[in-house]
């Protein structure tokens, strides 16, 4: 049986530079690549050596996404949840849904386009 792992996800955002800056500051990631998309528009890839998020935009990307259509949220783990929350608020976004549960703690936030993110710490 093959063994796999998530290599990347590609999401449409209205401002890839802004979204990339948030993810780099929030997660300690780096920019891996940026350039023109084969299908028109442009992308910025941010992440680590083996996995990343492609932040894509084009003339047709308008934002204002509705939760659950089709994505519920994207979740990240961090080693310091309080520091992560400060980054989110620094960017003018509003954390909500704070919860302590076994085995960790979490909060959620919506980005500027209405994409929901969950931030979790198991530390």
PDB file of C-alpha atoms in Angstrom:
ATOM      1  CA  UNK A   1       0.000   0.000   0.000  1.00  0.00           C
ATOM      2  CA  UNK A   2       1.390   3.459  -0.840  1.00  0.00           C
ATOM      3  CA  UNK A   3       2.111   5.893   1.963  1.00  0.00           C
ATOM      4  CA  UNK A   4       1.377   9.540   1.277  1.00  0.00           C
ATOM      5  CA  UNK A   5       1.448  12.973   2.777  1.00  0.00           C
ATOM      6  CA  UNK A   6      -0.105  16.292   1.882  1.00  0.00           C
ATOM      7  CA  UNK A   7       2.333  18.111  -0.418  1.00  0.00           C
ATOM      8  CA  UNK A   8       0.444  21.358  -0.998  1.00  0.00           C
ATOM      9  CA  UNK A   9      -2.892  23.016  -1.206  1.00  0.00           C
ATOM     10  CA  UNK A  10      -3.741  25.807  -3.621  1.00  0.00           C
ATOM     11  CA  UNK A  11      -6.150  28.499  -2.473  1.00  0.00           C
ATOM     12  CA  UNK A  12      -7.408  31.585  -4.276  1.00  0.00           C
ATOM     13  CA  UNK A  13      -6.922  34.875  -2.441  1.00  0.00           C
ATOM     14  CA  UNK A  14      -7.328  38.470  -3.516  1.00  0.00           C
ATOM     15  CA  UNK A  15      -3.877  39.568  -2.306  1.00  0.00           C
ATOM     16  CA  UNK A  16      -1.229  36.799  -2.273  1.00  0.00           C
ATOM     17  CA  UNK A  17       1.469  39.134  -0.913  1.00  0.00           C
ATOM     18  CA  UNK A  18      -0.652  39.995   2.139  1.00  0.00           C
ATOM     19  CA  UNK A  19      -1.638  36.363   2.716  1.00  0.00           C
ATOM     20  CA  UNK A  20       1.964  35.199   2.305  1.00  0.00           C
ATOM     21  CA  UNK A  21       3.193  37.750   4.866  1.00  0.00           C
ATOM     22  CA  UNK A  22       0.591  36.547   7.377  1.00  0.00           C
ATOM     23  CA  UNK A  23       1.501  32.865   6.971  1.00  0.00           C
ATOM     24  CA  UNK A  24       5.242  33.568   7.106  1.00  0.00           C
ATOM     25  CA  UNK A  25       4.858  35.560  10.338  1.00  0.00           C
ATOM     26  CA  UNK A  26       2.313  33.183  11.856  1.00  0.00           C
ATOM     27  CA  UNK A  27       4.094  29.915  11.093  1.00  0.00           C
ATOM     28  CA  UNK A  28       7.748  30.769  10.595  1.00  0.00           C
ATOM     29  CA  UNK A  29       7.521  29.586   6.993  1.00  0.00           C
ATOM     30  CA  UNK A  30       9.447  30.916   4.037  1.00  0.00           C
ATOM     31  CA  UNK A  31       8.558  31.936   0.550  1.00  0.00           C
ATOM     32  CA  UNK A  32       9.459  29.054  -1.764  1.00  0.00           C
ATOM     33  CA  UNK A  33       8.444  30.477  -5.139  1.00  0.00           C
ATOM     34  CA  UNK A  34       6.476  33.244  -6.824  1.00  0.00           C
ATOM     35  CA  UNK A  35       5.531  33.813 -10.413  1.00  0.00           C
ATOM     36  CA  UNK A  36       2.997  33.719 -13.180  1.00  0.00           C
ATOM     37  CA  UNK A  37       0.489  30.870 -13.165  1.00  0.00           C
ATOM     38  CA  UNK A  38       0.184  28.585 -16.176  1.00  0.00           C
ATOM     39  CA  UNK A  39      -3.568  29.264 -16.167  1.00  0.00           C
ATOM     40  CA  UNK A  40      -3.225  33.055 -15.931  1.00  0.00           C
ATOM     41  CA  UNK A  41      -2.863  35.071 -12.782  1.00  0.00           C
ATOM     42  CA  UNK A  42      -0.011  34.622 -10.345  1.00  0.00           C
ATOM     43  CA  UNK A  43       0.933  32.541  -7.306  1.00  0.00           C
ATOM     44  CA  UNK A  44       3.148  32.694  -4.241  1.00  0.00           C
ATOM     45  CA  UNK A  45       4.169  29.429  -2.563  1.00  0.00           C
ATOM     46  CA  UNK A  46       4.902  29.598   1.182  1.00  0.00           C
ATOM     47  CA  UNK A  47       5.825  26.725   3.446  1.00  0.00           C
ATOM     48  CA  UNK A  48       8.645  24.387   4.300  1.00  0.00           C
ATOM     49  CA  UNK A  49      10.876  21.985   2.377  1.00  0.00           C
ATOM     50  CA  UNK A  50       8.274  19.260   1.783  1.00  0.00           C
ATOM     51  CA  UNK A  51       4.929  21.057   2.022  1.00  0.00           C
ATOM     52  CA  UNK A  52       3.450  24.431   1.249  1.00  0.00           C
ATOM     53  CA  UNK A  53       0.398  26.499   0.427  1.00  0.00           C
ATOM     54  CA  UNK A  54       0.060  28.038  -3.030  1.00  0.00           C
ATOM     55  CA  UNK A  55      -1.650  31.423  -2.805  1.00  0.00           C
ATOM     56  CA  UNK A  56      -3.172  32.093  -6.201  1.00  0.00           C
ATOM     57  CA  UNK A  57      -4.902  35.135  -7.660  1.00  0.00           C
ATOM     58  CA  UNK A  58      -6.264  36.150 -11.033  1.00  0.00           C
ATOM     59  CA  UNK A  59      -8.774  38.581 -12.464  1.00  0.00           C
ATOM     60  CA  UNK A  60     -11.653  36.259 -11.546  1.00  0.00           C
ATOM     61  CA  UNK A  61     -10.734  36.020  -7.820  1.00  0.00           C
ATOM     62  CA  UNK A  62     -13.063  38.242  -5.804  1.00  0.00           C
ATOM     63  CA  UNK A  63     -12.889  36.809  -2.258  1.00  0.00           C
ATOM     64  CA  UNK A  64     -15.937  36.940   0.024  1.00  0.00           C
ATOM     65  CA  UNK A  65     -15.958  33.154   0.354  1.00  0.00           C
ATOM     66  CA  UNK A  66     -18.666  31.419   2.364  1.00  0.00           C
ATOM     67  CA  UNK A  67     -17.559  28.987   5.070  1.00  0.00           C
ATOM     68  CA  UNK A  68     -18.162  25.412   4.036  1.00  0.00           C
ATOM     69  CA  UNK A  69     -18.452  26.173   0.331  1.00  0.00           C
ATOM     70  CA  UNK A  70     -16.609  23.836  -0.191  1.00  0.00           C
ATOM     71  CA  UNK A  71     -13.906  24.374   2.458  1.00  0.00           C
ATOM     72  CA  UNK A  72     -14.619  24.420   6.186  1.00  0.00           C
ATOM     73  CA  UNK A  73     -11.172  25.539   7.351  1.00  0.00           C
ATOM     74  CA  UNK A  74      -7.430  25.019   7.087  1.00  0.00           C
ATOM     75  CA  UNK A  75      -5.679  24.090  10.345  1.00  0.00           C
ATOM     76  CA  UNK A  76      -2.101  24.697  11.458  1.00  0.00           C
ATOM     77  CA  UNK A  77      -0.183  23.611  14.551  1.00  0.00           C
ATOM     78  CA  UNK A  78       2.068  26.053  16.383  1.00  0.00           C
ATOM     79  CA  UNK A  79       4.337  25.747  19.401  1.00  0.00           C
ATOM     80  CA  UNK A  80       3.111  28.995  21.007  1.00  0.00           C
ATOM     81  CA  UNK A  81      -0.615  29.681  20.659  1.00  0.00           C
ATOM     82  CA  UNK A  82      -0.515  33.018  22.486  1.00  0.00           C
ATOM     83  CA  UNK A  83       2.241  34.355  20.198  1.00  0.00           C
ATOM     84  CA  UNK A  84       0.295  33.102  17.160  1.00  0.00           C
ATOM     85  CA  UNK A  85      -2.801  34.970  18.303  1.00  0.00           C
ATOM     86  CA  UNK A  86      -0.786  38.186  18.589  1.00  0.00           C
ATOM     87  CA  UNK A  87       0.325  37.786  14.964  1.00  0.00           C
ATOM     88  CA  UNK A  88      -3.278  37.330  13.821  1.00  0.00           C
ATOM     89  CA  UNK A  89      -4.446  40.446  15.665  1.00  0.00           C
ATOM     90  CA  UNK A  90      -1.406  42.431  14.396  1.00  0.00           C
ATOM     91  CA  UNK A  91      -2.753  41.822  10.875  1.00  0.00           C
ATOM     92  CA  UNK A  92      -6.136  43.231  11.922  1.00  0.00           C
ATOM     93  CA  UNK A  93      -7.903  39.864  12.004  1.00  0.00           C
ATOM     94  CA  UNK A  94     -10.139  38.713  14.847  1.00  0.00           C
ATOM     95  CA  UNK A  95      -9.517  35.404  16.648  1.00  0.00           C
ATOM     96  CA  UNK A  96     -12.597  33.569  17.941  1.00  0.00           C
ATOM     97  CA  UNK A  97     -13.711  30.134  19.115  1.00  0.00           C
ATOM     98  CA  UNK A  98     -10.979  29.747  21.712  1.00  0.00           C
ATOM     99  CA  UNK A  99     -11.069  26.314  23.297  1.00  0.00           C
ATOM    100  CA  UNK A 100      -8.983  24.225  25.646  1.00  0.00           C
ATOM    101  CA  UNK A 101      -9.541  20.559  24.988  1.00  0.00           C
ATOM    102  CA  UNK A 102      -7.696  17.296  25.364  1.00  0.00           C
ATOM    103  CA  UNK A 103      -4.989  17.262  24.056  1.00  0.00           C
ATOM    104  CA  UNK A 104      -4.524  20.944  23.124  1.00  0.00           C
ATOM    105  CA  UNK A 105      -5.756  24.508  22.739  1.00  0.00           C
ATOM    106  CA  UNK A 106      -7.064  26.314  19.669  1.00  0.00           C
ATOM    107  CA  UNK A 107      -8.638  29.370  18.116  1.00  0.00           C
ATOM    108  CA  UNK A 108     -10.028  30.261  14.701  1.00  0.00           C
ATOM    109  CA  UNK A 109      -9.946  33.340  12.470  1.00  0.00           C
ATOM    110  CA  UNK A 110     -11.210  34.407   9.076  1.00  0.00           C
ATOM    111  CA  UNK A 111      -8.781  36.051   6.671  1.00  0.00           C
ATOM    112  CA  UNK A 112      -9.636  39.047   4.499  1.00  0.00           C
ATOM    113  CA  UNK A 113     -11.309  36.832   1.870  1.00  0.00           C
ATOM    114  CA  UNK A 114     -13.493  34.888   4.303  1.00  0.00           C
ATOM    115  CA  UNK A 115     -11.291  31.764   4.463  1.00  0.00           C
ATOM    116  CA  UNK A 116     -11.415  30.228   7.929  1.00  0.00           C
ATOM    117  CA  UNK A 117      -8.199  29.067   9.596  1.00  0.00           C
ATOM    118  CA  UNK A 118      -7.750  27.092  12.811  1.00  0.00           C
ATOM    119  CA  UNK A 119      -4.585  27.443  14.889  1.00  0.00           C
ATOM    120  CA  UNK A 120      -3.833  24.606  17.339  1.00  0.00           C
ATOM    121  CA  UNK A 121      -1.139  24.014  19.930  1.00  0.00           C
ATOM    122  CA  UNK A 122      -0.419  20.665  21.544  1.00  0.00           C
ATOM    123  CA  UNK A 123       2.395  22.116  23.664  1.00  0.00           C
TER     124      UNK A 123
END
